[in-house]
Short mmCIF file of C-alpha atoms in Angstrom, two decimals:
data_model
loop_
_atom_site.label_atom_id
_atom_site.label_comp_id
_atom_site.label_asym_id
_atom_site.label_seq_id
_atom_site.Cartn_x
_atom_site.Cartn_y
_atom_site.Cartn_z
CA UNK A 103 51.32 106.25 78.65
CA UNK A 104 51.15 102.93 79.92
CA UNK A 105 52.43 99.85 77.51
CA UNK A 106 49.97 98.20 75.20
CA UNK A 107 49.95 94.31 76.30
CA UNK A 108 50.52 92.47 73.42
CA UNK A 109 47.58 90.71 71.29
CA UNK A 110 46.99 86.97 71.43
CA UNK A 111 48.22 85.34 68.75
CA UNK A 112 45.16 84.10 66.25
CA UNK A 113 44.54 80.34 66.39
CA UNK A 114 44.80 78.68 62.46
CA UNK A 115 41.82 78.25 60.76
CA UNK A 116 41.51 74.65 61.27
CA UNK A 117 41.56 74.63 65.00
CA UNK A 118 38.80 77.41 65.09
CA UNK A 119 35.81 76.51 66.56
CA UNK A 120 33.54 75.87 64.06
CA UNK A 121 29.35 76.19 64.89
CA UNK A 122 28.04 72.64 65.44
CA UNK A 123 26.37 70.82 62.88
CA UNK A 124 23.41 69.35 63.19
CA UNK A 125 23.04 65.63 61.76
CA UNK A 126 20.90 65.50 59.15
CA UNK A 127 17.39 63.91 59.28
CA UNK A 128 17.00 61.16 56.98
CA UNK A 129 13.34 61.08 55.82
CA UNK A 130 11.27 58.06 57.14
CA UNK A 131 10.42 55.31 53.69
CA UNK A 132 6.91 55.15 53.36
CA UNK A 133 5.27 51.43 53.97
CA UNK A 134 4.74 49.79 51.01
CA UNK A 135 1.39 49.24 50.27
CA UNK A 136 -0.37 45.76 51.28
CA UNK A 137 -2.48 44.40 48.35
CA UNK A 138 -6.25 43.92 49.33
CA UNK A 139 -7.16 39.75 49.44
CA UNK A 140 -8.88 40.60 46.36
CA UNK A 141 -6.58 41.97 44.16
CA UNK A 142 -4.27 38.82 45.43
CA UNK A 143 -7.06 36.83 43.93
CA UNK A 144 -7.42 38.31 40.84
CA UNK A 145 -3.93 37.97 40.03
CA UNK A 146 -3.87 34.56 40.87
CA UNK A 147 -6.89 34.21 38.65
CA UNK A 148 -4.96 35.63 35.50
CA UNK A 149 -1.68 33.75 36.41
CA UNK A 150 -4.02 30.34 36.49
CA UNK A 151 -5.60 31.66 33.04
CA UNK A 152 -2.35 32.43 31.71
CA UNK A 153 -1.15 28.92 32.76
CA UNK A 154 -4.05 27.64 30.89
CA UNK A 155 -4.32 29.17 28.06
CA UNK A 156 -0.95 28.51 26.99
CA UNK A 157 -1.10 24.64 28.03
CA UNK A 158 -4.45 25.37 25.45
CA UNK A 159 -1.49 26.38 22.91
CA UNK A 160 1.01 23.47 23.28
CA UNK A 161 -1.67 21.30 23.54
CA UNK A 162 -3.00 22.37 19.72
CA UNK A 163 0.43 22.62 18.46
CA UNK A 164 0.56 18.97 19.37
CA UNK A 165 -2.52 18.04 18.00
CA UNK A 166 -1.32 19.34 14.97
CA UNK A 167 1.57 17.84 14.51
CA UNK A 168 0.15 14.22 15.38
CA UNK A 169 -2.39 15.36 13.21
CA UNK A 170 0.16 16.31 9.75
CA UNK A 171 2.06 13.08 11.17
CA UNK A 172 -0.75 11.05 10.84
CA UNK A 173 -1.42 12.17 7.37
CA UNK A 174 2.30 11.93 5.87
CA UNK A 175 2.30 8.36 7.42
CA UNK A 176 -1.08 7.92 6.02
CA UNK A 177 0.09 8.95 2.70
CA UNK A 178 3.22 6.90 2.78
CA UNK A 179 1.56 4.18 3.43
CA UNK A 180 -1.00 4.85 0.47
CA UNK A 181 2.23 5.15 -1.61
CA UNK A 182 3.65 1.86 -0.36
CA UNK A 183 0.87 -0.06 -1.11
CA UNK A 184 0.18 1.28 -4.59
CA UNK A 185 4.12 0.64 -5.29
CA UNK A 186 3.69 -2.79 -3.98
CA UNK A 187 0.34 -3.39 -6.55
CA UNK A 188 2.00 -2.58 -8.87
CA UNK A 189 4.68 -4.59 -8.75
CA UNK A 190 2.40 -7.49 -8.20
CA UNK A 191 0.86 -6.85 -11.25
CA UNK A 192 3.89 -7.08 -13.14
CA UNK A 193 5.24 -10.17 -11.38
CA UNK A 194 1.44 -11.79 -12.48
CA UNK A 195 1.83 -10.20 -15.82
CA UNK A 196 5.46 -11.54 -16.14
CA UNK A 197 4.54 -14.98 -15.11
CA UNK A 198 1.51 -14.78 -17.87
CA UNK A 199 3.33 -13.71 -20.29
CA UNK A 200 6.39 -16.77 -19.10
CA UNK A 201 3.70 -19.06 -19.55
CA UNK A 202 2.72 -18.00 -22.83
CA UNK A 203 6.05 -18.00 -24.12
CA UNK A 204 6.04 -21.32 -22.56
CA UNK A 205 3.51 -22.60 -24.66
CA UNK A 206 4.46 -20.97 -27.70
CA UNK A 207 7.52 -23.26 -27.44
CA UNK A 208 5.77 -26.09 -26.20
CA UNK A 209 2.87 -25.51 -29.12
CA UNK A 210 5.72 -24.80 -31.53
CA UNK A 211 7.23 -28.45 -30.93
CA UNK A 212 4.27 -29.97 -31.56
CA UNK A 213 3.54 -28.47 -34.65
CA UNK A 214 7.33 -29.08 -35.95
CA UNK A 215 7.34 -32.57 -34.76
CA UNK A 216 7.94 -35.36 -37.47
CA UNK A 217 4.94 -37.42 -35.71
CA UNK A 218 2.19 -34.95 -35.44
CA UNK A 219 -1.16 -36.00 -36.07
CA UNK A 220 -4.37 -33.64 -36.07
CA UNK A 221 -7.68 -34.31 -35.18
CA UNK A 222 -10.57 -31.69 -36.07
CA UNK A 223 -13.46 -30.83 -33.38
CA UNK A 224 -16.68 -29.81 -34.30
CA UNK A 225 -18.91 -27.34 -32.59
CA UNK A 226 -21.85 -29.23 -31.03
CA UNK A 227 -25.41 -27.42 -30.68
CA UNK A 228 -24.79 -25.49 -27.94
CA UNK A 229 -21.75 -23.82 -29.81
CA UNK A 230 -22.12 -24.66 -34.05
CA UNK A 231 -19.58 -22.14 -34.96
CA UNK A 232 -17.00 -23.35 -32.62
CA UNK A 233 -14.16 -25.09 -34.16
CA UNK A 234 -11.35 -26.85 -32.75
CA UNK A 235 -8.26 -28.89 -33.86
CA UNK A 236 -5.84 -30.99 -31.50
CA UNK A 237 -2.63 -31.66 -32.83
CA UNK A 238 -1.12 -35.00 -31.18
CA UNK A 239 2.11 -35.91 -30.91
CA UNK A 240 3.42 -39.32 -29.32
CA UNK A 241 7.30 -37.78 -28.96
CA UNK A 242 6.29 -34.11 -27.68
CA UNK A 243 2.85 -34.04 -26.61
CA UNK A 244 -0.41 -32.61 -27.69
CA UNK A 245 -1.64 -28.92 -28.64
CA UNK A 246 -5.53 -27.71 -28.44
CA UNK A 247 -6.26 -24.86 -30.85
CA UNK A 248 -9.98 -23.55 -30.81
CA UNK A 249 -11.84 -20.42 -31.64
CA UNK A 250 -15.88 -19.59 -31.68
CA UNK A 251 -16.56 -20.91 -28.38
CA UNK A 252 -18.72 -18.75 -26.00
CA UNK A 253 -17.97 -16.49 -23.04
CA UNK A 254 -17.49 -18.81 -20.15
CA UNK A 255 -20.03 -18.01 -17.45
CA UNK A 256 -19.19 -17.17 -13.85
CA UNK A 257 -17.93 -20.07 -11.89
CA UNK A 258 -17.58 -22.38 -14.86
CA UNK A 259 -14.39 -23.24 -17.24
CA UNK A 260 -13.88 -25.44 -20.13
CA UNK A 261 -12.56 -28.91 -19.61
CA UNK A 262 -10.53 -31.25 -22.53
CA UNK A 263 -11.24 -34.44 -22.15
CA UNK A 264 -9.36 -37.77 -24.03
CA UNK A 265 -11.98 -40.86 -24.41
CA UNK A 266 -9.64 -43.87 -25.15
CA UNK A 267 -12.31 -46.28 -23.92
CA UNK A 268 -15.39 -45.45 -22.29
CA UNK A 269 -13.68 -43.80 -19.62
CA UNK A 270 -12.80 -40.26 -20.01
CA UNK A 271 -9.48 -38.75 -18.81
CA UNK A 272 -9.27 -35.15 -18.10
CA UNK A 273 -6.84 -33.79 -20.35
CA UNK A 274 -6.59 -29.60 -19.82
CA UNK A 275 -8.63 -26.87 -17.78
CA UNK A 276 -8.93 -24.80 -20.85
CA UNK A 277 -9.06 -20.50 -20.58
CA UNK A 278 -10.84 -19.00 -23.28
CA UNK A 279 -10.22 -15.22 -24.36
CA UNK A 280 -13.13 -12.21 -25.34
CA UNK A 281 -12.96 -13.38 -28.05
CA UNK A 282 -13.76 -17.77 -27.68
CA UNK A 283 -10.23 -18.26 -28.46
CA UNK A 284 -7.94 -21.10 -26.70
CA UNK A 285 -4.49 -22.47 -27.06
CA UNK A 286 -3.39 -24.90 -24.80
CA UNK A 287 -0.58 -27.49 -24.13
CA UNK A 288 -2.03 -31.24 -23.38
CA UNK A 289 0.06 -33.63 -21.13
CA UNK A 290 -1.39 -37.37 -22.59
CA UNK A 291 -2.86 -38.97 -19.74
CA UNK A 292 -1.07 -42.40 -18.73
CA UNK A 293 -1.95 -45.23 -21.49
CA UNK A 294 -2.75 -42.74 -24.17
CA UNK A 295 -0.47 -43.13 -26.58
CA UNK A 296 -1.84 -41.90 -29.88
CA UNK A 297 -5.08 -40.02 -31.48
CA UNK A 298 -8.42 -40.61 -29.73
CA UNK A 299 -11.28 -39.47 -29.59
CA UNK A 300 -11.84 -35.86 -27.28
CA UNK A 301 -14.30 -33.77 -26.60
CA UNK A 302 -14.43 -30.24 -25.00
CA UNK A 303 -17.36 -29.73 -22.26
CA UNK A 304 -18.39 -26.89 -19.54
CA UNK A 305 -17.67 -28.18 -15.85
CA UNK A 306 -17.40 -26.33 -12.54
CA UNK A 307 -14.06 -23.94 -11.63
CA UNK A 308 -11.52 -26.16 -11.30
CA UNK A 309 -12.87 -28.68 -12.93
CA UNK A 310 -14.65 -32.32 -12.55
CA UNK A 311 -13.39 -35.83 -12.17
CA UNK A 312 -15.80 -36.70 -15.04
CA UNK A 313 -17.62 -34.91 -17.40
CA UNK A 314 -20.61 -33.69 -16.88
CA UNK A 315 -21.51 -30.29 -18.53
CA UNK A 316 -22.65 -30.17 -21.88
CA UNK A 317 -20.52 -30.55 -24.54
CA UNK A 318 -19.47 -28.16 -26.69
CA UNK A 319 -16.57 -29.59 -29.02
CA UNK A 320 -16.11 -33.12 -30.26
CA UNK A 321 -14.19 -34.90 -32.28
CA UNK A 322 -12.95 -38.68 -33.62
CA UNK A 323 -10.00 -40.06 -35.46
#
């Protein structure tokens, strides 16, 4: 029998031949799809609206915050002014109520001084239950006292006047209360220097340079 040739030897597995692959296909990516010039527009459309819509918003926030702004300031303000009467009307009160005390002191000097004279005033026809009294001092001055006398009308005041010859000197712009009551400090006018003769008349606010209104109190030594 003839020899058996010997068998090749059997290549390893990794130097086989190994069928060919064949690369794989990658799928195409379909286009995206081009929006239509109309749907562009509408979203513009919204995105303007949007835009508006919440300027709308910021803008009515702000309005209403100048708005409450306006209001506290308003209200502060209000507050301010009603603090600011009122103290007014106590500095007025506290000045009234210095000059009364003033007065009182004044009055009470007169009426304690060792040379104090009275002189009674009579109500005169257009006033007969008015009564008067002015207490005259030659060291601390003179002090008008009346009651009975009627409500002063508008734009008018009582006037004191001293008659040491037959020229009258204005003496006092008299205020009288509800109730036709007056007290009032006298300053002698220049050259007066004891009881004369005075009289109490209605003038013009703030008074005349010589009487003129009738009078309503009078009275001699």
């Amino acid at each position: 029998m003839a020899p058996t040739p010997p068998l090749a030897p059997t290549p390893p597995f990794d130097e086989r031949e190994q069928p060919a692959s064949k690369p794989t296909e990658q799928e195409p990516t379909p286009p995206m799809p081009k929006p239509t010039p109309g749907a562009q527009k509408k979203g513009g459309r919204w995105t303007l609206l949007s835009l508006a819509a919440g300027g709308l918003v910021v803008a009515a926030g702000l309005g209403l915050f100048a708005a409450r702004q306006a209001n506290l300031a308003a209200a502060l303000q209000e507050n301010l002014d009603a603090a600011n009467t009122q103290a007014r009307i106590a500095e007025l009160e506290a000045a009234a109520a210095q000059r009364v005390a003033d007065g009182l002191r004044g009055g009470a000097r007169v009426l304690t001084a060792t040379d104090v004279q009275p002189l009674d005033l009579n109500g005169q026809p257009v006033a007969p239950d008015a009564r008067g009294r002015l207490f005259w001092s030659a060291t601390e001055g003179g002090l008008l006292t009346a009651t009975g006398l009627p409500p002063v009308p508008p734009g008018r005041v009582y006037q004191l006047w001293l008659i040491p010859d037959a020229s009258p000197l204005s003496a006092a712009i008299l205020s009288a209360d509800a109730e036709g009551r007056v007290m009032a400090a006298v300053t002698p006018p220049e050259g007066v220097t004891g009881p004369v003769p005075a009289a109490v008349t209605l003038e013009p606010a703030g008074g005349a340079a010589t009487p003129g209104g009738e009078v309503y109190l009078l009275g001699r030594p």
